[in-house]
Every structure is written in C-alpha cells, then in structure tokens.
PDB file of C-alpha atoms in Angstrom:
ATOM      1  CA  MET A   1      28.651 181.744 117.238  1.00 74.00           C
ATOM      2  CA  LYS A   2      25.058 180.801 116.423  1.00 82.00           C
ATOM      3  CA  ARG A   3      22.562 182.293 113.841  1.00 83.00           C
ATOM      4  CA  VAL A   4      19.071 183.207 115.029  1.00 87.00           C
ATOM      5  CA  ILE A   5      16.617 183.432 112.582  1.00 85.00           C
ATOM      6  CA  VAL A   6      13.259 185.184 113.848  1.00 86.00           C
ATOM      7  CA  ILE A   7      10.216 185.974 111.507  1.00 83.00           C
ATOM      8  CA  CYS A   8       7.244 187.657 113.158  1.00 82.00           C
ATOM      9  CA  ARG A   9       4.658 190.053 112.159  1.00 82.00           C
ATOM     10  CA  THR A  10       5.791 193.572 111.090  1.00 82.00           C
ATOM     11  CA  GLU A  11       3.818 195.187 113.829  1.00 80.00           C
ATOM     12  CA  ASP A  12       5.261 192.923 116.224  1.00 79.00           C
ATOM     13  CA  SER A  13       8.906 193.491 115.211  1.00 81.00           C
ATOM     14  CA  PRO A  14       9.510 196.437 117.365  1.00 82.00           C
ATOM     15  CA  ASN A  15       9.853 193.809 120.405  1.00 79.00           C
ATOM     16  CA  ILE A  16      12.490 192.005 118.613  1.00 81.00           C
ATOM     17  CA  SER A  17      14.483 195.129 117.587  1.00 81.00           C
ATOM     18  CA  SER A  18      14.509 196.067 121.349  1.00 81.00           C
ATOM     19  CA  LEU A  19      16.513 193.235 121.844  1.00 81.00           C
ATOM     20  CA  VAL A  20      18.969 193.186 119.128  1.00 80.00           C
ATOM     21  CA  LYS A  21      19.882 196.835 119.044  1.00 75.00           C
ATOM     22  CA  ASP A  22      23.604 196.154 120.407  1.00 72.00           C
ATOM     23  CA  ILE A  23      23.821 192.579 118.525  1.00 75.00           C
ATOM     24  CA  THR A  24      24.975 192.139 114.969  1.00 70.00           C
ATOM     25  CA  TYR A  25      21.745 191.386 112.971  1.00 78.00           C
ATOM     26  CA  MET A  26      19.951 191.991 109.404  1.00 79.00           C
ATOM     27  CA  ARG A  27      16.540 192.671 108.779  1.00 86.00           C
ATOM     28  CA  SER A  28      14.378 192.475 105.939  1.00 85.00           C
ATOM     29  CA  GLU A  29      10.838 192.893 105.169  1.00 85.00           C
ATOM     30  CA  TYR A  30       8.414 190.462 103.451  1.00 80.00           C
ATOM     31  CA  ALA A  31       4.705 191.531 102.768  1.00 78.00           C
ATOM     32  CA  LYS A  32       3.373 191.854 106.649  1.00 81.00           C
ATOM     33  CA  LEU A  33       6.050 189.580 107.800  1.00 86.00           C
ATOM     34  CA  THR A  34       9.710 190.957 109.224  1.00 85.00           C
ATOM     35  CA  ARG A  35      12.712 188.481 108.982  1.00 86.00           C
ATOM     36  CA  PHE A  36      15.699 189.003 111.954  1.00 85.00           C
ATOM     37  CA  SER A  37      18.943 187.349 111.008  1.00 86.00           C
ATOM     38  CA  ILE A  38      20.944 187.588 114.249  1.00 85.00           C
ATOM     39  CA  LEU A  39      24.425 186.513 114.949  1.00 82.00           C
ATOM     40  CA  VAL A  40      24.815 185.534 118.621  1.00 83.00           C
ATOM     41  CA  PRO A  41      27.921 184.486 120.653  1.00 77.00           C
ATOM     42  CA  ASP A  42      27.500 180.782 121.956  1.00 74.00           C
ATOM     43  CA  GLU A  43      27.858 181.828 125.584  1.00 71.00           C
ATOM     44  CA  ASP A  44      25.083 184.049 125.072  1.00 76.00           C
ATOM     45  CA  LEU A  45      22.675 182.311 123.304  1.00 79.00           C
ATOM     46  CA  ASP A  46      20.676 180.815 126.489  1.00 77.00           C
ATOM     47  CA  ASN A  47      20.234 184.229 127.812  1.00 78.00           C
ATOM     48  CA  PHE A  48      19.086 185.798 124.420  1.00 80.00           C
ATOM     49  CA  ILE A  49      16.764 182.766 123.646  1.00 79.00           C
ATOM     50  CA  SER A  50      15.059 183.384 127.039  1.00 78.00           C
ATOM     51  CA  LYS A  51      14.723 187.136 126.288  1.00 79.00           C
ATOM     52  CA  ILE A  52      12.910 186.179 122.622  1.00 78.00           C
ATOM     53  CA  GLN A  53      10.546 183.747 124.199  1.00 76.00           C
ATOM     54  CA  GLN A  54       9.715 186.145 126.788  1.00 74.00           C
ATOM     55  CA  SER A  55       9.246 189.143 124.135  1.00 73.00           C
ATOM     56  CA  LEU A  56       7.303 186.572 121.905  1.00 68.00           C
ATOM     57  CA  GLU A  57       4.939 185.132 124.838  1.00 57.00           C
ATOM     58  CA  PHE A  58       2.080 187.423 123.555  1.00 53.00           C
ATOM     59  CA  MET A  59       2.699 187.420 119.788  1.00 59.00           C
ATOM     60  CA  ASP A  60       1.167 185.781 117.170  1.00 66.00           C
ATOM     61  CA  LYS A  61       1.481 181.949 117.109  1.00 69.00           C
ATOM     62  CA  SER A  62       2.944 181.885 113.377  1.00 70.00           C
ATOM     63  CA  THR A  63       6.026 183.718 114.647  1.00 80.00           C
ATOM     64  CA  ILE A  64       9.273 181.426 114.018  1.00 83.00           C
ATOM     65  CA  VAL A  65      12.492 181.049 115.692  1.00 84.00           C
ATOM     66  CA  GLU A  66      15.078 178.950 114.297  1.00 86.00           C
ATOM     67  CA  VAL A  67      18.705 178.562 115.830  1.00 86.00           C
ATOM     68  CA  PHE A  68      21.612 177.041 113.841  1.00 82.00           C
ATOM     69  CA  SER A  69      25.526 176.874 113.585  1.00 80.00           C
ATOM     70  CA  PRO A  70      27.157 178.455 110.236  1.00 78.00           C
ATOM     71  CA  ASP A  71      30.020 176.922 108.901  1.00 70.00           C
ATOM     72  CA  PHE A  72      31.598 180.153 109.322  1.00 68.00           C
ATOM     73  CA  VAL A  73      31.236 183.693 109.599  1.00 66.00           C
ATOM     74  CA  ILE A  74      33.194 186.563 108.008  1.00 65.00           C
ATOM     75  CA  SER A  75      32.293 189.990 109.094  1.00 64.00           C
ATOM     76  CA  PRO A  76      34.663 193.016 110.136  1.00 62.00           C
ATOM     77  CA  ALA A  77      32.019 193.899 112.861  1.00 57.00           C
ATOM     78  CA  LEU A  78      32.673 190.846 114.460  1.00 58.00           C
ATOM     79  CA  ASN A  79      36.231 190.589 114.860  1.00 54.00           C
ATOM     80  CA  GLY A  80      36.297 192.575 118.010  1.00 52.00           C
ATOM     81  CA  THR A  81      33.663 190.293 119.427  1.00 53.00           C
ATOM     82  CA  ILE A  82      35.350 187.093 118.248  1.00 50.00           C
ATOM     83  CA  GLN A  83      38.928 188.097 119.582  1.00 51.00           C
ATOM     84  CA  GLU A  84      37.256 188.879 122.888  1.00 54.00           C
ATOM     85  CA  GLU A  85      35.668 185.296 122.912  1.00 52.00           C
ATOM     86  CA  ARG A  86      38.913 183.947 122.311  1.00 48.00           C
ATOM     87  CA  LYS A  87      40.576 186.189 125.380  1.00 50.00           C
ATOM     88  CA  LYS A  88      38.029 185.290 127.823  1.00 47.00           C
ATOM     89  CA  ARG A  89      37.937 181.558 126.919  1.00 44.00           C
ATOM     90  CA  LYS A  90      34.862 180.997 128.452  1.00 45.00           C
ATOM     91  CA  ILE A  91      33.240 177.617 128.853  1.00 45.00           C
ATOM     92  CA  GLU A  92      30.594 177.008 125.665  1.00 48.00           C
ATOM     93  CA  ARG A  93      27.515 175.113 126.900  1.00 53.00           C
ATOM     94  CA  SER A  94      24.754 173.628 124.868  1.00 58.00           C
ATOM     95  CA  PRO A  95      21.414 175.497 124.914  1.00 60.00           C
ATOM     96  CA  VAL A  96      18.754 174.501 127.177  1.00 64.00           C
ATOM     97  CA  GLU A  97      16.625 172.786 124.695  1.00 66.00           C
ATOM     98  CA  LYS A  98      19.444 170.857 123.167  1.00 70.00           C
ATOM     99  CA  LEU A  99      20.439 169.313 126.666  1.00 71.00           C
ATOM    100  CA  ILE A 100      16.626 168.532 127.358  1.00 73.00           C
ATOM    101  CA  GLU A 101      16.621 166.916 123.853  1.00 75.00           C
ATOM    102  CA  SER A 102      19.591 164.622 124.520  1.00 75.00           C
ATOM    103  CA  ALA A 103      18.197 163.667 127.647  1.00 77.00           C
ATOM    104  CA  GLU A 104      14.908 162.623 126.601  1.00 78.00           C
ATOM    105  CA  ASP A 105      16.814 160.348 123.929  1.00 79.00           C
ATOM    106  CA  SER A 106      18.965 159.036 126.876  1.00 80.00           C
ATOM    107  CA  ALA A 107      16.211 158.521 129.165  1.00 81.00           C
ATOM    108  CA  ASP A 108      14.772 155.168 128.348  1.00 84.00           C
ATOM    109  CA  ILE A 109      16.076 151.820 127.423  1.00 86.00           C
ATOM    110  CA  SER A 110      16.121 150.242 124.579  1.00 86.00           C
ATOM    111  CA  ARG A 111      16.879 146.251 123.121  1.00 88.00           C
ATOM    112  CA  ASP A 112      20.069 147.433 121.936  1.00 89.00           C
ATOM    113  CA  THR A 113      21.130 149.207 125.314  1.00 89.00           C
ATOM    114  CA  LEU A 114      20.340 146.381 127.415  1.00 90.00           C
ATOM    115  CA  ALA A 115      22.300 143.914 125.176  1.00 92.00           C
ATOM    116  CA  LEU A 116      25.130 145.867 125.445  1.00 91.00           C
ATOM    117  CA  ALA A 117      24.663 146.182 128.957  1.00 90.00           C
ATOM    118  CA  ALA A 118      24.564 142.243 129.193  1.00 92.00           C
ATOM    119  CA  ILE A 119      27.592 142.171 126.886  1.00 94.00           C
ATOM    120  CA  ALA A 120      29.852 144.335 129.247  1.00 92.00           C
ATOM    121  CA  SER A 121      28.323 142.423 132.215  1.00 93.00           C
ATOM    122  CA  MET A 122      29.915 139.256 130.897  1.00 94.00           C
ATOM    123  CA  VAL A 123      33.332 140.984 129.875  1.00 94.00           C
ATOM    124  CA  ALA A 124      33.757 142.599 133.405  1.00 93.00           C
ATOM    125  CA  LEU A 125      33.142 138.943 134.805  1.00 94.00           C
ATOM    126  CA  ILE A 126      35.737 138.092 132.950  1.00 93.00           C
ATOM    127  CA  GLY A 127      38.155 140.565 133.936  1.00 94.00           C
ATOM    128  CA  LEU A 128      37.193 140.163 137.439  1.00 94.00           C
ATOM    129  CA  PHE A 129      37.907 136.561 137.371  1.00 94.00           C
ATOM    130  CA  LEU A 130      40.900 137.008 135.782  1.00 94.00           C
ATOM    131  CA  ASN A 131      42.165 139.615 137.890  1.00 93.00           C
ATOM    132  CA  ASN A 132      42.684 141.873 134.777  1.00 92.00           C
ATOM    133  CA  VAL A 133      42.472 145.506 135.081  1.00 90.00           C
ATOM    134  CA  GLY A 134      42.671 145.925 131.205  1.00 89.00           C
ATOM    135  CA  ILE A 135      39.745 143.712 130.511  1.00 91.00           C
ATOM    136  CA  ILE A 136      37.379 145.535 133.168  1.00 90.00           C
ATOM    137  CA  ILE A 137      38.107 148.989 131.403  1.00 87.00           C
ATOM    138  CA  GLY A 138      37.167 147.226 128.309  1.00 86.00           C
ATOM    139  CA  ALA A 139      33.848 146.439 129.899  1.00 87.00           C
ATOM    140  CA  MET A 140      33.330 149.675 131.136  1.00 86.00           C
ATOM    141  CA  LEU A 141      33.949 151.394 127.574  1.00 82.00           C
ATOM    142  CA  LEU A 142      30.875 149.142 126.488  1.00 83.00           C
ATOM    143  CA  ALA A 143      28.515 149.908 129.143  1.00 84.00           C
ATOM    144  CA  PRO A 144      25.751 152.181 128.315  1.00 86.00           C
ATOM    145  CA  LEU A 145      25.383 153.507 131.790  1.00 86.00           C
ATOM    146  CA  LEU A 146      26.119 157.054 131.120  1.00 86.00           C
ATOM    147  CA  GLY A 147      22.753 157.926 129.237  1.00 87.00           C
ATOM    148  CA  PRO A 148      20.059 157.294 132.237  1.00 91.00           C
ATOM    149  CA  ILE A 149      22.297 159.398 134.683  1.00 92.00           C
ATOM    150  CA  TYR A 150      23.054 162.462 132.433  1.00 89.00           C
ATOM    151  CA  ALA A 151      19.227 162.076 131.590  1.00 91.00           C
ATOM    152  CA  PHE A 152      18.472 161.994 135.477  1.00 93.00           C
ATOM    153  CA  ALA A 153      20.221 165.280 136.326  1.00 92.00           C
ATOM    154  CA  ILE A 154      18.924 167.163 133.264  1.00 91.00           C
ATOM    155  CA  THR A 155      14.982 166.100 133.687  1.00 91.00           C
ATOM    156  CA  THR A 156      15.329 166.813 137.484  1.00 93.00           C
ATOM    157  CA  THR A 157      16.623 170.399 136.979  1.00 92.00           C
ATOM    158  CA  THR A 158      14.026 171.041 134.303  1.00 89.00           C
ATOM    159  CA  GLY A 159      11.212 169.506 136.351  1.00 88.00           C
ATOM    160  CA  ASN A 160      10.266 166.541 133.721  1.00 88.00           C
ATOM    161  CA  ARG A 161       8.663 164.179 136.404  1.00 90.00           C
ATOM    162  CA  HIS A 162       7.823 161.435 133.910  1.00 91.00           C
ATOM    163  CA  LEU A 163      11.326 161.428 132.638  1.00 90.00           C
ATOM    164  CA  VAL A 164      12.870 161.532 136.054  1.00 92.00           C
ATOM    165  CA  VAL A 165      10.864 158.348 136.811  1.00 93.00           C
ATOM    166  CA  THR A 166      11.674 156.699 133.352  1.00 93.00           C
ATOM    167  CA  CYS A 167      15.624 157.550 134.252  1.00 93.00           C
ATOM    168  CA  LEU A 168      15.377 155.622 137.588  1.00 94.00           C
ATOM    169  CA  ARG A 169      13.309 152.742 135.951  1.00 94.00           C
ATOM    170  CA  THR A 170      16.314 152.357 133.214  1.00 94.00           C
ATOM    171  CA  ILE A 171      19.059 152.701 136.164  1.00 94.00           C
ATOM    172  CA  LEU A 172      17.443 149.891 138.050  1.00 95.00           C
ATOM    173  CA  ILE A 173      16.867 147.793 134.849  1.00 94.00           C
ATOM    174  CA  PHE A 174      20.399 147.957 133.785  1.00 94.00           C
ATOM    175  CA  LEU A 175      21.968 147.113 137.464  1.00 94.00           C
ATOM    176  CA  THR A 176      19.335 144.397 137.867  1.00 95.00           C
ATOM    177  CA  ALA A 177      20.208 143.026 134.491  1.00 95.00           C
ATOM    178  CA  ILE A 178      24.387 143.015 135.634  1.00 95.00           C
ATOM    179  CA  ILE A 179      23.621 141.683 138.892  1.00 96.00           C
ATOM    180  CA  LEU A 180      21.458 138.575 137.460  1.00 96.00           C
ATOM    181  CA  ILE A 181      23.733 137.864 134.457  1.00 95.00           C
ATOM    182  CA  ALA A 182      26.910 137.995 136.936  1.00 95.00           C
ATOM    183  CA  PHE A 183      25.037 135.673 139.130  1.00 96.00           C
ATOM    184  CA  VAL A 184      23.761 133.077 136.609  1.00 96.00           C
ATOM    185  CA  THR A 185      27.208 132.908 134.996  1.00 95.00           C
ATOM    186  CA  THR A 186      28.961 132.547 138.002  1.00 95.00           C
ATOM    187  CA  PHE A 187      26.417 130.010 139.129  1.00 95.00           C
ATOM    188  CA  ILE A 188      27.027 127.872 136.080  1.00 94.00           C
ATOM    189  CA  LEU A 189      30.622 128.288 135.915  1.00 93.00           C
ATOM    190  CA  SER A 190      31.124 127.509 139.567  1.00 92.00           C
ATOM    191  CA  MET A 191      29.639 123.862 138.393  1.00 92.00           C
ATOM    192  CA  VAL A 192      32.549 123.216 136.100  1.00 90.00           C
ATOM    193  CA  PHE A 193      35.705 125.310 136.996  1.00 88.00           C
ATOM    194  CA  ASP A 194      37.213 126.443 140.585  1.00 90.00           C
ATOM    195  CA  LEU A 195      36.313 130.428 140.262  1.00 90.00           C
ATOM    196  CA  PRO A 196      38.883 132.545 142.286  1.00 91.00           C
ATOM    197  CA  LEU A 197      37.705 135.390 144.756  1.00 91.00           C
ATOM    198  CA  THR A 198      40.567 137.706 143.052  1.00 93.00           C
ATOM    199  CA  SER A 199      41.682 140.784 144.842  1.00 93.00           C
ATOM    200  CA  GLU A 200      39.489 142.734 141.956  1.00 93.00           C
ATOM    201  CA  ILE A 201      36.574 141.084 143.339  1.00 94.00           C
ATOM    202  CA  LEU A 202      37.235 141.474 147.268  1.00 93.00           C
ATOM    203  CA  SER A 203      38.192 145.044 146.838  1.00 92.00           C
ATOM    204  CA  ARG A 204      34.548 145.742 145.645  1.00 92.00           C
ATOM    205  CA  THR A 205      32.805 144.038 148.692  1.00 92.00           C
ATOM    206  CA  THR A 206      33.824 146.664 151.288  1.00 92.00           C
ATOM    207  CA  PRO A 207      31.854 149.627 151.007  1.00 93.00           C
ATOM    208  CA  ALA A 208      33.160 153.190 152.580  1.00 92.00           C
ATOM    209  CA  PRO A 209      32.122 157.017 152.596  1.00 93.00           C
ATOM    210  CA  ILE A 210      34.689 157.943 150.361  1.00 94.00           C
ATOM    211  CA  TYR A 211      33.120 156.019 147.591  1.00 94.00           C
ATOM    212  CA  ILE A 212      30.362 158.286 148.067  1.00 95.00           C
ATOM    213  CA  ILE A 213      32.430 161.833 147.731  1.00 94.00           C
ATOM    214  CA  MET A 214      34.520 160.039 144.751  1.00 93.00           C
ATOM    215  CA  ALA A 215      30.965 159.326 142.993  1.00 93.00           C
ATOM    216  CA  ILE A 216      29.537 162.962 143.796  1.00 95.00           C
ATOM    217  CA  LEU A 217      32.719 164.544 142.327  1.00 93.00           C
ATOM    218  CA  LEU A 218      32.398 161.978 139.028  1.00 91.00           C
ATOM    219  CA  GLY A 219      28.792 163.003 138.704  1.00 91.00           C
ATOM    220  CA  PHE A 220      29.715 166.702 138.704  1.00 92.00           C
ATOM    221  CA  ALA A 221      32.350 166.169 136.182  1.00 89.00           C
ATOM    222  CA  ILE A 222      30.506 164.494 133.559  1.00 87.00           C
ATOM    223  CA  ILE A 223      28.025 166.887 133.342  1.00 86.00           C
ATOM    224  CA  LEU A 224      30.634 169.507 133.140  1.00 83.00           C
ATOM    225  CA  ALA A 225      32.533 167.438 130.590  1.00 80.00           C
ATOM    226  CA  LEU A 226      29.210 166.934 128.291  1.00 78.00           C
ATOM    227  CA  SER A 227      28.178 170.280 128.530  1.00 73.00           C
ATOM    228  CA  THR A 228      31.598 171.380 126.924  1.00 72.00           C
ATOM    229  CA  GLY A 229      31.644 168.987 124.171  1.00 68.00           C
ATOM    230  CA  ILE A 230      33.736 166.078 125.361  1.00 69.00           C
ATOM    231  CA  PRO A 231      33.133 162.811 123.907  1.00 68.00           C
ATOM    232  CA  GLU A 232      30.466 160.687 125.516  1.00 68.00           C
ATOM    233  CA  SER A 233      32.821 157.825 125.793  1.00 66.00           C
ATOM    234  CA  VAL A 234      35.256 159.561 127.801  1.00 70.00           C
ATOM    235  CA  ALA A 235      32.562 160.566 130.647  1.00 72.00           C
ATOM    236  CA  GLY A 236      30.897 157.254 129.917  1.00 77.00           C
ATOM    237  CA  VAL A 237      33.994 155.465 131.319  1.00 80.00           C
ATOM    238  CA  ALA A 238      33.825 157.163 134.455  1.00 78.00           C
ATOM    239  CA  VAL A 239      29.941 156.469 135.445  1.00 85.00           C
ATOM    240  CA  ALA A 240      30.658 152.899 134.067  1.00 85.00           C
ATOM    241  CA  ALA A 241      33.696 152.231 136.425  1.00 84.00           C
ATOM    242  CA  ALA A 242      31.646 153.406 139.301  1.00 87.00           C
ATOM    243  CA  LEU A 243      28.672 150.870 138.624  1.00 91.00           C
ATOM    244  CA  LEU A 244      29.601 148.088 136.591  1.00 92.00           C
ATOM    245  CA  PRO A 245      32.458 146.477 138.258  1.00 94.00           C
ATOM    246  CA  PRO A 246      30.519 146.612 142.088  1.00 94.00           C
ATOM    247  CA  ALA A 247      27.250 145.581 140.207  1.00 95.00           C
ATOM    248  CA  ALA A 248      28.859 142.445 138.740  1.00 95.00           C
ATOM    249  CA  VAL A 249      30.576 141.467 141.955  1.00 96.00           C
ATOM    250  CA  VAL A 250      26.921 141.514 143.676  1.00 96.00           C
ATOM    251  CA  GLY A 251      26.220 138.818 141.420  1.00 96.00           C
ATOM    252  CA  ILE A 252      29.314 137.032 141.589  1.00 96.00           C
ATOM    253  CA  SER A 253      29.090 137.315 145.696  1.00 95.00           C
ATOM    254  CA  LEU A 254      25.895 136.154 145.677  1.00 95.00           C
ATOM    255  CA  ALA A 255      26.922 132.741 143.745  1.00 94.00           C
ATOM    256  CA  LEU A 256      30.173 132.535 145.685  1.00 93.00           C
ATOM    257  CA  TYR A 257      30.812 134.516 148.376  1.00 91.00           C
ATOM    258  CA  PRO A 258      27.108 135.222 149.990  1.00 92.00           C
ATOM    259  CA  SER A 259      28.389 137.330 152.909  1.00 90.00           C
ATOM    260  CA  GLY A 260      30.236 139.652 150.535  1.00 91.00           C
ATOM    261  CA  ALA A 261      27.138 140.249 148.622  1.00 93.00           C
ATOM    262  CA  PHE A 262      25.444 142.944 151.244  1.00 94.00           C
ATOM    263  CA  GLY A 263      28.854 145.134 151.047  1.00 94.00           C
ATOM    264  CA  ALA A 264      28.985 144.896 147.350  1.00 94.00           C
ATOM    265  CA  LEU A 265      25.374 145.971 147.084  1.00 96.00           C
ATOM    266  CA  VAL A 266      25.981 149.107 149.667  1.00 95.00           C
ATOM    267  CA  LEU A 267      29.171 150.064 147.522  1.00 95.00           C
ATOM    268  CA  THR A 268      27.090 149.938 144.501  1.00 95.00           C
ATOM    269  CA  MET A 269      24.151 152.020 146.028  1.00 96.00           C
ATOM    270  CA  GLU A 270      26.900 154.582 147.189  1.00 95.00           C
ATOM    271  CA  ASN A 271      28.079 155.288 143.765  1.00 95.00           C
ATOM    272  CA  VAL A 272      24.630 155.340 142.111  1.00 95.00           C
ATOM    273  CA  ALA A 273      23.845 158.005 145.072  1.00 96.00           C
ATOM    274  CA  GLY A 274      26.709 159.790 144.495  1.00 95.00           C
ATOM    275  CA  LEU A 275      26.406 160.073 140.841  1.00 95.00           C
ATOM    276  CA  MET A 276      22.931 161.173 140.829  1.00 95.00           C
ATOM    277  CA  ALA A 277      23.678 163.787 143.558  1.00 96.00           C
ATOM    278  CA  GLY A 278      26.698 165.175 141.705  1.00 94.00           C
ATOM    279  CA  SER A 279      24.901 165.300 138.323  1.00 93.00           C
ATOM    280  CA  VAL A 280      22.433 167.165 139.849  1.00 94.00           C
ATOM    281  CA  VAL A 281      24.658 169.438 141.319  1.00 94.00           C
ATOM    282  CA  GLY A 282      26.589 169.849 137.922  1.00 92.00           C
ATOM    283  CA  ALA A 283      23.145 170.765 136.191  1.00 90.00           C
ATOM    284  CA  MET A 284      22.414 173.367 138.828  1.00 90.00           C
ATOM    285  CA  ALA A 285      25.786 174.779 138.505  1.00 89.00           C
ATOM    286  CA  LEU A 286      25.209 175.184 134.730  1.00 84.00           C
ATOM    287  CA  GLN A 287      21.767 176.319 135.107  1.00 83.00           C
ATOM    288  CA  VAL A 288      20.091 174.146 133.231  1.00 83.00           C
ATOM    289  CA  THR A 289      16.441 175.301 133.993  1.00 81.00           C
ATOM    290  CA  PRO A 290      13.277 175.823 132.219  1.00 78.00           C
ATOM    291  CA  ARG A 291      12.638 179.103 130.536  1.00 70.00           C
ATOM    292  CA  SER A 292       9.214 180.244 131.874  1.00 72.00           C
ATOM    293  CA  TYR A 293       8.622 181.428 135.064  1.00 73.00           C
ATOM    294  CA  ARG A 294       5.905 178.962 136.180  1.00 79.00           C
ATOM    295  CA  GLU A 295       8.204 175.615 134.625  1.00 80.00           C
ATOM    296  CA  LYS A 296      11.214 177.158 137.117  1.00 82.00           C
ATOM    297  CA  MET A 297       8.814 177.139 140.125  1.00 87.00           C
ATOM    298  CA  ASN A 298       7.691 173.878 139.356  1.00 87.00           C
ATOM    299  CA  ALA A 299      11.121 172.453 138.667  1.00 87.00           C
ATOM    300  CA  ARG A 300      12.428 174.051 141.891  1.00 90.00           C
ATOM    301  CA  THR A 301       9.802 172.127 143.882  1.00 91.00           C
ATOM    302  CA  MET A 302      10.498 168.840 142.511  1.00 91.00           C
ATOM    303  CA  LEU A 303      14.663 169.654 142.399  1.00 93.00           C
ATOM    304  CA  TYR A 304      14.455 170.202 146.394  1.00 93.00           C
ATOM    305  CA  ARG A 305      12.469 166.920 146.828  1.00 94.00           C
ATOM    306  CA  ILE A 306      14.713 164.963 145.268  1.00 95.00           C
ATOM    307  CA  LEU A 307      18.004 166.389 146.513  1.00 94.00           C
ATOM    308  CA  TRP A 308      16.436 165.597 150.089  1.00 96.00           C
ATOM    309  CA  MET A 309      15.629 162.037 149.029  1.00 95.00           C
ATOM    310  CA  LEU A 310      19.361 161.693 147.966  1.00 95.00           C
ATOM    311  CA  ILE A 311      20.380 163.467 151.369  1.00 95.00           C
ATOM    312  CA  VAL A 312      18.971 160.841 153.218  1.00 96.00           C
ATOM    313  CA  LEU A 313      19.789 158.005 150.945  1.00 95.00           C
ATOM    314  CA  ILE A 314      23.586 158.851 151.151  1.00 95.00           C
ATOM    315  CA  ILE A 315      23.076 159.517 155.203  1.00 96.00           C
ATOM    316  CA  LEU A 316      21.847 155.844 155.180  1.00 96.00           C
ATOM    317  CA  LEU A 317      24.601 154.612 153.098  1.00 94.00           C
ATOM    318  CA  VAL A 318      26.966 156.062 155.005  1.00 94.00           C
ATOM    319  CA  PHE A 319      25.764 154.449 158.105  1.00 94.00           C
ATOM    320  CA  LEU A 320      25.343 151.205 156.280  1.00 92.00           C
ATOM    321  CA  SER A 321      28.970 151.392 155.097  1.00 89.00           C
ATOM    322  CA  ILE A 322      30.323 151.618 158.526  1.00 87.00           C
ATOM    323  CA  LEU A 323      28.489 149.048 159.933  1.00 80.00           C
ATOM    324  CA  PRO A 324      30.949 145.629 160.624  1.00 71.00           C
ATOM    325  CA  LEU A 325      30.088 143.458 157.765  1.00 60.00           C
TER     326      LEU A 325
END
C-alpha cells in the first residue's frame, strides 16, 4: 500500500477529485490550496501516477505530488481491499520512477566497482586453476556485473539513449578488465608454475547456441526478480555466472591456450547478448515505459533498433558457435 499526497490549487482540485472518487482518500483545504491524501494499492500505483500526471499536465507548476510507503495502515474501509490483494497475490512491482532512478545509479562505473571486479577476477582465476567450483561461485558473489545489465534493460525501454551508451561502455570496461587481469596474472604465474588446463577452463572454450538461450532466460528472470524485491545478491550471481568465468577463461587462454581464446570469447559474447536481450524483454513484459506519449514513442523507436541489433548479433554468434574451432 502506498500513500500519495497531492497538493494543488483549489480551482484545479476537481481534476484530482474525478480520479479518486473510487479510492480511499482524505481532502483538506489550506487557503488557496487543496491537499489530497490518497491510499493506493501497490499494483495500481503506476497506472494511478500516470493518470495524475496527465491531469496535472496543464496545471500550475506549484502543484506537488509525493509518494511514500506508510509503516502500516489501519482502516475498516481498507480491510476488503487488503484481503482481496492477498487473494489475488499479484506481483508487486516498483514504480517506473523508482526503476529508472536505480538504473541511473547502476549504469556508470566507479573505482570501487572496478576494484571489486578485479578482485572477483583474481578469485575466479584461482578457482578455475584449482578446478574448484566453490571458489568460482565465491567470485561470482563479488562481481558487480548485475548493475549495468539491469540498467541497460531499464534505460532501453524508457528511451534514455545517453544511459544506454553508458551501460554498454560499463559492460565493455568490466569485461576488458577481467580479461586483461586474467591474462596478465596467468602470464606471470606461468613463468613460475606449471598451470593446468582444468575441466572448468576447457569447458568454457566451446561455445554453443544453447548458451544464448540460457542467457536470455537468465536475463528475463533477473528483471522479474529485481522488480519483485528479490535481493540483488541472488540475481547478481546468475549474471556473474554467465559472464565472469568465461571472460576470465579468455584471458587464461590468451596466455596458455591461444587456440581456445576465440571459443571462450564467442561464449562470453553469447552470454552478454543473451542477457541483454532477455533483460530487455523482461522490462518490456513488466511494461517499464515512460509516462508521456511523446517519450513513449521515442523510447519505442530506440527499443526496436536495439532489439534488431541484438537479433543480428545473436544470429552472428550462433553462426560462429557452430563453426569448427
């Protein structure tokens, strides 16, 4: 349940009154202003905010809309609504503005996240050489790879071209850093130790179309998971599992097994493209779009272009994965 506070000029209040006639609300007058305190079910919030914004489009700029979550609500009028919500068990989604804000925070790279990616790469390297799945999973927990994939999906469906480019740059920097760290570390260690090509390494040098399908499903699942409040650490493991070990194997292969580097790179790109495509489809399924008509049209144009680019990339990767390496 959310509480929406709307403060507007008294002469503009009929526009709001027409929207809340079937909703539980309180109204109060302050001089020339009217204040509405409205209780809105979580699953109705996006639709309600859209209607509010349309009603306020030509109103005074001093109008204020505030949304927050009360600790609890006790009201006989709401008992039936609450019980009905529990029976329906609808999926609770974050409002569009909240999703966009979190995407903006996750789109860019920082020293901390880059350092974390470097540490995760080193840990994954150890796990791969020791053939230890537990250590590799530990590296996945550290890798900050979820943020840019999630942000890419949200900013694509909302039409933010600048942030889409930022997300792509961040993903490229992360993967390049992981590959370089793995390559340099492996090259140095190979001069001192006899490093084995374990099954965990060799299994990630053979791409296949099935990995794209897996990545698409993972991408779709993480968007759905994050929108329903599942912790980022859980969803992040799925992304890191698809990106961190294959990228590290690219670096290892460049140093020890050059003939396997191309296959590992194709596998990494399959996972990247699949995660992007799946996450975008997930955001589309959740109807994460701008609220105004003009922004929706611009976002739709950019969305279709990116989807076509991803489709072409996936087809190319499928072709490369079936070539004899």
